[in-house]
Coordinates of C-alpha atoms and ligand atoms in Angstrom, one line a residue:
M24 CA -26.5 -5.5 -45.2
R25 CA -25.4 -4.5 -41.4
L26 CA -23.0 -7.3 -41.3
I27 CA -21.5 -6.6 -44.6
F28 CA -21.1 -2.8 -43.4
L29 CA -19.4 -4.0 -40.3
A30 CA -17.1 -6.4 -42.2
A31 CA -16.0 -3.5 -44.7
L32 CA -15.7 -1.2 -41.6
L33 CA -13.3 -3.6 -40.0
G34 CA -11.6 -4.5 -43.4
A35 CA -10.7 -0.7 -43.6
A36 CA -9.7 -0.7 -40.1
L37 CA -7.2 -3.6 -40.3
A38 CA -5.8 -2.3 -43.8
S39 CA -2.2 -1.3 -43.8
R40 CA -1.5 -1.7 -40.2
V41 CA 1.7 -2.6 -38.6
S42 CA 1.5 -6.6 -38.0
Y43 CA 2.3 -8.2 -34.7
E44 CA 1.5 -11.5 -36.3
G45 CA 3.3 -14.3 -34.3
Y46 CA 4.7 -11.8 -31.5
K47 CA 4.6 -13.2 -28.1
V48 CA 4.9 -11.5 -24.6
L49 CA 6.6 -13.5 -21.8
R50 CA 6.6 -12.9 -18.3
F51 CA 9.4 -13.2 -16.2
N52 CA 10.0 -13.2 -12.5
P53 CA 13.8 -13.1 -12.7
T54 CA 16.3 -13.5 -9.9
E55 CA 19.2 -10.8 -10.1
S56 CA 21.5 -12.9 -12.0
Q57 CA 18.7 -14.0 -14.4
L58 CA 17.7 -10.4 -14.8
R59 CA 21.5 -9.4 -15.9
L60 CA 21.3 -12.2 -18.5
L61 CA 17.9 -10.8 -19.9
E62 CA 19.3 -7.3 -19.8
K63 CA 21.5 -8.2 -22.6
Y64 CA 18.7 -8.6 -24.8
R65 CA 17.4 -4.9 -24.0
N66 CA 18.4 -3.1 -27.4
S67 CA 18.4 -6.4 -29.7
P68 CA 16.2 -6.1 -32.7
G69 CA 13.0 -8.1 -32.3
F70 CA 12.7 -7.7 -28.5
D71 CA 10.7 -5.0 -26.9
F72 CA 10.9 -4.7 -23.2
W73 CA 7.2 -3.8 -22.1
K74 CA 7.9 -3.4 -18.5
E75 CA 10.9 -3.4 -16.4
P76 CA 11.4 -4.8 -13.1
R77 CA 13.8 -3.1 -10.4
K78 CA 13.5 -4.9 -7.3
Y79 CA 13.2 -8.8 -6.7
G80 CA 9.7 -10.1 -7.1
D81 CA 8.7 -7.6 -9.7
N82 CA 8.1 -8.9 -13.2
L83 CA 9.4 -8.3 -16.4
D84 CA 7.6 -8.5 -19.6
I85 CA 9.2 -8.9 -23.0
M86 CA 7.7 -9.0 -26.6
V87 CA 9.7 -11.0 -28.7
S88 CA 9.3 -11.1 -32.6
P89 CA 8.7 -14.5 -34.3
D90 CA 12.1 -15.2 -36.1
R91 CA 13.8 -14.3 -32.5
Q92 CA 11.8 -16.9 -30.7
L93 CA 13.4 -20.1 -31.2
P94 CA 17.0 -18.9 -30.1
F95 CA 15.5 -17.2 -27.3
L96 CA 13.6 -19.9 -25.8
S97 CA 16.7 -22.3 -26.1
F98 CA 18.7 -19.6 -24.2
L99 CA 16.0 -19.5 -21.7
K100 CA 16.3 -23.3 -21.2
D101 CA 19.9 -23.5 -21.0
N102 CA 19.7 -20.8 -18.4
N103 CA 16.8 -22.6 -16.3
I104 CA 14.9 -19.0 -17.0
T105 CA 11.2 -19.8 -16.5
F106 CA 8.3 -17.5 -17.8
K107 CA 4.9 -17.3 -18.5
V108 CA 3.3 -16.6 -22.0
I109 CA 1.0 -13.9 -21.3
N110 CA 0.3 -13.1 -24.9
D111 CA 0.7 -15.9 -27.2
N112 CA -0.1 -13.7 -30.5
V113 CA -0.1 -9.8 -30.1
Q114 CA -1.9 -9.6 -33.6
T115 CA -4.8 -11.6 -32.2
S116 CA -5.4 -9.3 -29.4
I117 CA -4.9 -6.3 -31.6
D118 CA -7.4 -7.6 -33.9
A119 CA -10.1 -8.4 -31.2
E120 CA -9.4 -4.8 -29.9
I121 CA -9.9 -3.3 -33.4
R122 CA -13.2 -5.2 -33.7
R123 CA -14.4 -4.0 -30.4
Q124 CA -13.5 -0.5 -31.3
A125 CA -15.3 -0.8 -34.4
V126 CA -18.7 -2.1 -33.1
T127 CA -18.9 0.0 -30.1
P128 CA -21.6 2.5 -30.4
K129 CA -20.3 6.0 -30.0
T130 CA -22.7 8.0 -28.3
P131 CA -22.3 12.0 -28.6
R132 CA -23.1 14.0 -25.5
A133 CA -22.4 11.1 -23.0
V134 CA -19.3 10.0 -22.4
S135 CA -18.8 6.4 -21.0
F136 CA -15.8 4.3 -19.6
D137 CA -16.3 1.3 -21.5
Q138 CA -14.5 2.4 -24.8
Y139 CA -11.6 4.3 -25.8
Y140 CA -12.1 7.4 -27.5
R141 CA -10.4 8.9 -30.6
H142 CA -8.6 12.3 -30.1
E143 CA -11.3 14.2 -32.1
E144 CA -13.8 12.8 -29.8
I145 CA -12.2 13.7 -26.7
N146 CA -11.8 17.2 -28.0
S147 CA -15.3 17.5 -28.8
Y148 CA -16.3 16.2 -25.2
L149 CA -14.2 19.1 -23.9
Q150 CA -16.0 21.7 -26.2
E151 CA -19.3 20.4 -25.0
L152 CA -18.4 20.8 -21.5
A153 CA -17.3 24.4 -22.2
E154 CA -20.6 25.1 -23.5
K155 CA -22.7 23.3 -21.2
Y156 CA -21.1 24.4 -17.8
P157 CA -19.7 28.0 -18.7
D158 CA -19.5 29.0 -14.9
L159 CA -17.1 25.8 -14.2
V160 CA -15.3 24.9 -17.3
S161 CA -13.5 26.7 -20.2
V162 CA -11.2 25.1 -22.7
E163 CA -8.1 26.5 -24.3
S164 CA -5.7 25.7 -27.2
L165 CA -2.2 24.9 -25.9
G166 CA -1.1 24.8 -29.6
V167 CA -1.2 22.3 -32.3
S168 CA 0.9 19.1 -32.9
Y169 CA 3.4 18.5 -35.4
E170 CA 0.4 17.0 -37.8
N171 CA -1.8 20.1 -36.7
R172 CA -3.8 18.6 -34.3
E173 CA -5.3 21.2 -31.6
M174 CA -3.9 20.2 -28.3
L175 CA -6.9 21.2 -25.5
V176 CA -6.5 22.0 -22.2
I177 CA -9.6 22.0 -20.1
K178 CA -9.6 24.6 -16.9
I179 CA -12.1 23.7 -14.3
S180 CA -12.4 26.3 -11.7
S181 CA -15.3 27.3 -9.4
G182 CA -14.1 30.6 -9.0
G183 CA -11.2 32.7 -7.3
G184 CA -10.2 34.7 -10.1
G185 CA -7.4 32.2 -11.0
H186 CA -5.6 32.8 -7.5
R187 CA -6.2 29.2 -6.0
P188 CA -3.9 26.7 -5.9
A189 CA -4.0 24.3 -9.0
V190 CA -3.5 20.9 -10.2
L191 CA -2.0 20.3 -13.5
V192 CA -2.9 16.7 -15.0
D193 CA -1.8 15.2 -18.4
G194 CA -2.4 11.8 -20.0
G195 CA -1.2 10.0 -23.3
I196 CA 2.6 11.4 -23.4
H197 CA 3.1 7.8 -24.7
A198 CA 0.7 6.8 -27.5
R199 CA 0.2 3.2 -26.8
E200 CA -0.8 3.6 -23.2
W201 CA -4.5 4.3 -23.8
I202 CA -5.5 4.2 -20.3
A203 CA -4.1 7.5 -19.8
P204 CA -6.1 9.6 -21.6
A205 CA -9.1 7.7 -20.4
M206 CA -7.9 8.3 -16.7
A207 CA -7.7 12.0 -17.6
L208 CA -11.2 11.9 -19.3
Y209 CA -12.8 10.4 -16.3
I210 CA -11.4 13.0 -13.8
I211 CA -12.9 15.6 -16.1
N212 CA -16.3 14.0 -16.2
Q213 CA -16.1 13.3 -12.3
L214 CA -15.1 16.9 -11.7
V215 CA -17.5 18.5 -14.2
E216 CA -20.4 16.2 -14.7
N217 CA -20.5 15.0 -11.4
N218 CA -19.5 18.0 -9.7
A219 CA -22.6 17.9 -6.8
A220 CA -20.7 14.8 -5.5
N221 CA -17.2 16.1 -6.0
S222 CA -17.7 19.9 -5.1
D223 CA -15.0 19.5 -2.4
L224 CA -12.4 18.9 -5.0
T225 CA -13.1 22.1 -6.8
D226 CA -14.3 24.2 -4.4
S227 CA -10.9 25.7 -3.4
V228 CA -8.6 23.9 -6.0
D229 CA -8.1 24.6 -9.9
W230 CA -7.6 21.9 -12.3
F231 CA -6.0 22.0 -15.6
I232 CA -6.2 19.0 -17.4
V233 CA -4.5 17.9 -20.9
P234 CA -5.9 14.4 -21.8
V235 CA -3.9 13.7 -24.8
L236 CA -0.1 15.0 -24.8
N237 CA 0.7 13.3 -27.9
P238 CA -2.2 13.2 -30.3
D239 CA -0.3 12.6 -33.4
G240 CA 1.1 9.4 -31.7
Y241 CA -2.1 8.4 -30.1
E242 CA -4.1 8.6 -33.3
Y243 CA -1.0 6.6 -35.1
S244 CA -1.8 3.8 -32.4
H245 CA -5.4 3.9 -33.2
T246 CA -5.0 3.8 -37.0
T247 CA -1.6 1.9 -37.8
D248 CA 0.6 0.8 -35.1
R249 CA -1.1 -0.4 -31.8
L250 CA 2.3 -0.2 -30.0
W251 CA 3.5 3.1 -31.1
R252 CA 5.1 5.0 -28.3
K253 CA 6.7 8.3 -29.5
S254 CA 5.5 11.5 -31.2
R255 CA 5.6 11.4 -35.1
S256 CA 8.1 14.1 -36.2
P257 CA 10.7 12.8 -38.8
I258 CA 13.9 12.8 -38.1
I259 CA 16.6 12.1 -41.1
T260 CA 19.3 9.4 -40.5
I261 CA 22.1 8.1 -42.7
T262 CA 19.7 5.0 -43.4
G263 CA 16.6 6.9 -43.8
V264 CA 13.7 8.8 -41.9
C265 CA 12.6 7.6 -38.6
R266 CA 9.6 8.9 -36.8
G267 CA 9.2 10.2 -33.3
V268 CA 10.7 11.4 -30.2
D269 CA 10.2 9.8 -27.0
Q270 CA 8.5 12.9 -25.3
N271 CA 9.2 11.8 -21.9
R272 CA 13.2 11.9 -22.7
N273 CA 12.7 15.4 -24.3
F274 CA 12.2 17.9 -21.6
D275 CA 14.9 20.4 -20.6
F276 CA 16.4 19.1 -17.6
H277 CA 19.4 17.2 -17.4
W278 CA 18.5 15.9 -20.9
M279 CA 20.0 12.9 -22.3
E280 CA 22.3 12.4 -19.5
I281 CA 21.0 8.8 -18.8
G282 CA 18.2 6.6 -19.9
A283 CA 17.6 8.1 -23.1
S284 CA 19.0 7.1 -26.7
D285 CA 20.5 9.8 -29.3
Y286 CA 19.6 7.1 -32.2
P287 CA 16.3 8.5 -33.8
C288 CA 15.2 5.1 -34.6
D289 CA 15.0 3.9 -30.8
E290 CA 12.1 3.9 -28.7
I291 CA 13.4 6.0 -26.0
Y292 CA 15.0 8.7 -28.5
G293 CA 15.4 12.0 -26.7
G294 CA 15.2 14.4 -29.7
E295 CA 17.8 16.5 -31.7
E296 CA 17.8 19.0 -28.7
P297 CA 15.6 19.4 -25.6
L298 CA 12.2 20.4 -26.0
S299 CA 12.5 19.8 -29.8
E300 CA 8.9 18.4 -29.9
I301 CA 6.1 20.9 -30.3
E302 CA 3.9 19.2 -27.8
N303 CA 6.0 19.5 -25.3
R304 CA 6.8 23.0 -25.7
N305 CA 2.9 23.6 -25.9
L306 CA 2.8 21.9 -22.5
R307 CA 6.1 23.9 -21.2
D308 CA 4.6 27.4 -22.0
F309 CA 1.2 26.8 -20.3
A310 CA 2.9 25.4 -17.3
T311 CA 5.3 28.1 -17.0
L312 CA 2.5 30.7 -17.4
H313 CA 0.7 29.0 -14.4
K314 CA 3.7 27.7 -12.4
Q315 CA 2.8 30.1 -9.4
H316 CA -0.6 28.3 -8.8
I317 CA 0.3 24.8 -9.8
K318 CA 1.1 22.7 -6.8
L319 CA 0.6 19.3 -7.8
Y320 CA 1.6 17.7 -11.4
L321 CA 0.1 14.2 -12.2
T322 CA 1.2 12.4 -15.7
F323 CA -0.5 9.5 -16.3
H324 CA 1.2 6.3 -18.1
S325 CA 0.9 2.7 -18.1
Y326 CA 1.6 -0.2 -16.9
G327 CA 3.1 -1.6 -14.0
E328 CA 1.2 0.0 -11.0
Y329 CA 3.8 2.5 -9.9
L330 CA 3.5 5.9 -8.0
L331 CA 6.5 7.7 -8.7
Y332 CA 8.3 10.9 -8.0
P333 CA 11.5 12.8 -9.0
W334 CA 14.1 12.4 -9.6
G335 CA 14.4 10.2 -12.7
Y336 CA 17.8 11.5 -13.8
T337 CA 19.5 10.6 -10.4
S338 CA 19.3 8.1 -7.8
E339 CA 19.6 11.0 -5.2
L340 CA 16.4 12.1 -3.6
P341 CA 14.9 15.7 -3.7
S342 CA 15.1 17.2 -0.3
D343 CA 11.1 16.9 0.2
W344 CA 11.0 13.3 -0.6
E345 CA 9.5 12.2 2.7
T346 CA 6.6 14.5 1.7
L347 CA 6.3 13.1 -1.6
H348 CA 6.6 9.6 -0.5
A349 CA 4.1 9.9 2.4
L350 CA 1.6 11.7 0.0
A351 CA 1.7 8.7 -2.4
E352 CA 1.3 6.2 0.5
E353 CA -2.1 8.0 1.3
V354 CA -3.3 7.9 -2.3
D355 CA -2.2 4.2 -2.6
A356 CA -4.0 3.4 0.7
A357 CA -7.1 5.2 -0.7
Q358 CA -7.1 3.3 -4.2
V359 CA -6.3 0.0 -2.5
A360 CA -9.3 0.6 -0.3
A361 CA -11.4 0.9 -3.5
G362 CA -10.3 -2.4 -4.7
G363 CA -6.8 -1.5 -6.5
N364 CA -3.7 -3.6 -6.2
P365 CA -1.0 -1.8 -4.0
F366 CA 1.4 0.2 -6.3
T367 CA 5.0 0.3 -5.9
I368 CA 6.2 3.7 -4.5
G369 CA 9.4 5.6 -4.7
S370 CA 11.5 7.8 -6.9
S371 CA 11.5 6.9 -10.6
T372 CA 15.4 6.1 -10.8
N373 CA 15.1 4.0 -7.3
V374 CA 12.1 1.9 -8.2
L375 CA 11.8 1.9 -11.8
Y376 CA 14.9 2.9 -13.9
A377 CA 17.0 6.1 -14.6
A378 CA 15.5 8.0 -17.4
A379 CA 16.3 11.9 -17.9
G380 CA 14.0 14.5 -19.7
G381 CA 10.8 13.1 -18.2
S382 CA 7.9 15.8 -17.6
D383 CA 7.8 15.0 -14.0
D384 CA 11.5 16.0 -13.3
Y385 CA 10.8 19.1 -15.4
M386 CA 8.0 20.3 -13.6
K387 CA 9.8 19.8 -10.1
G388 CA 13.2 20.8 -11.3
V389 CA 12.6 23.8 -13.6
L390 CA 9.5 25.2 -12.7
G391 CA 9.4 24.3 -9.1
I392 CA 6.1 22.6 -8.8
E393 CA 6.3 20.9 -5.4
L394 CA 4.5 17.7 -6.0
S395 CA 5.3 16.1 -9.2
Y396 CA 4.3 12.4 -10.0
T397 CA 4.2 9.9 -12.7
V398 CA 1.3 7.3 -12.3
E399 CA 1.6 4.0 -14.2
L400 CA -1.6 2.4 -14.1
T401 CA -2.5 -1.2 -14.3
N402 CA -0.5 -4.3 -14.3
T403 CA -2.6 -7.1 -16.1
R404 CA -1.5 -9.7 -18.5
Y405 CA -2.8 -7.6 -21.2
G406 CA 0.1 -4.9 -20.8
F407 CA -0.7 -1.7 -23.1
Q408 CA -3.8 -3.3 -24.4
L409 CA -6.1 -3.2 -21.4
P410 CA -9.6 -4.3 -22.6
A411 CA -12.1 -1.7 -22.7
S412 CA -14.1 -3.5 -20.1
L413 CA -11.5 -2.8 -17.4
I414 CA -11.3 1.0 -18.1
E415 CA -14.0 1.5 -15.4
P416 CA -12.6 -0.3 -12.7
T417 CA -9.2 1.1 -13.1
V418 CA -10.2 4.5 -13.3
T419 CA -12.9 4.6 -10.6
Q420 CA -10.3 2.9 -8.3
F421 CA -7.3 5.5 -8.9
F422 CA -10.1 8.4 -8.6
E423 CA -10.4 7.7 -5.0
G424 CA -6.1 8.5 -4.8
V425 CA -7.0 11.5 -6.9
R426 CA -9.3 12.6 -4.1
V427 CA -6.5 12.2 -1.6
F428 CA -4.1 14.4 -3.8
A429 CA -6.7 17.3 -4.3
K430 CA -7.4 17.1 -0.5
Y431 CA -3.8 17.5 0.2
V432 CA -3.5 20.5 -2.0
K433 CA -6.6 22.0 -0.5
E434 CA -5.3 21.7 2.9
N435 CA -1.8 22.7 2.5
F436 CA -1.4 25.4 0.2
Ligands
LIG2 O1 10.0 5.5 -19.0 C1 9.0 6.2 -18.9 O2 9.1 7.2 -19.6 C2 8.2 6.0 -17.8 N1 7.6 4.5 -18.1 S1 6.6 4.2 -19.2 O3 6.9 2.4 -19.0 N2 5.3 4.5 -19.2 O4 7.5 4.5 -20.6 C3 8.3 6.3 -16.5 C4 8.8 7.7 -16.4 C5 9.2 8.1 -15.0 N3 10.0 9.4 -14.8 C6 11.1 9.6 -15.1 N4 12.0 8.8 -15.6 N5 11.5 11.1 -15.2
LIG3 ZN1 4.5 5.7 -20.4

């Protein structure tokens, strides 16, 4: 009976999903000239560049659709480009993930870090914390998403009447990067439910945490297309409707200048206008209201193990880049001491790629938040589909870095 129920649940979960049957992910360690050759495939149909290298020695991961594999493999052979297949069939790993999600018991009122939660579950957890810890926690709505999902921000403050320096954290601007909301949730969990051990992080610093900045995309990546990145608002084109804007190309600072597309069907579509996306306007409004107090902005993404600071729109550096760099190094040392791999540190443009309209650039460039970082968590062969069993080591290791960030804010503002 139980088996039939589970099979039915799984059947429903698998129905009408985007299929990645036969898609492979190849990992390269290209030389500069090989990279130039591979770059030509970047915008070709059937190719999805999951992770980009910038400096020699970094890896490049490309997902290739079944119909493009044969010609691509012979191109690689002709050019002596070696690679490893890190995922032989993306659909198989998606199915395994769906199976795990369907059978993992959801335990209300006790969060755990061995499973990924849905948006509703995350919202309920935040509300429960507000009820249980009224002296430390309050929850506010930033507004609703395009598809009417409530976007919650949790405020963690042990007092001070809103005059203390604050940290703004978000996760999940990119739908498929599930470890990002999980990281945000872990920070919340530690600051609130383990406050006795972490009271030094909240005794003179306030926290504003938005665990899911793209709730519609996040839900869509759970129900329909595991590799969805963008928001879900529809945009009419001459060939039909395409959905979604890359919310991290949509902020109003050097919008569309570089590394963004004006074609609505592209993964890095910047939107019809800056801040076209309601989810981004919701964050903008909240951050603007509190900008005097927010000293540090952390936006979580995956994957690649990078600690990035502005700018993403230019290779020039902000005047205080040495402070940003030195703090990132301290943060990295702490997470390495906790067992993590060393992260690559630098400005987005210089160590990753140029891409304007990101939330990190906006927070610093427009709102004047001094310390602004994009954190790209994890760099495993699993790509975006980090197995749930690896959530805990990932988030606990990086939490040691978060401690260093908090200490810096506490001591310097
Ligand atoms: O491209 C992005 O938006 C981020 N990488 S991801 O693979 N998670 O999509 C990096 C953003 C870095 N910041 C800026 N370019 N402003
Ligand atoms: Zn991302």
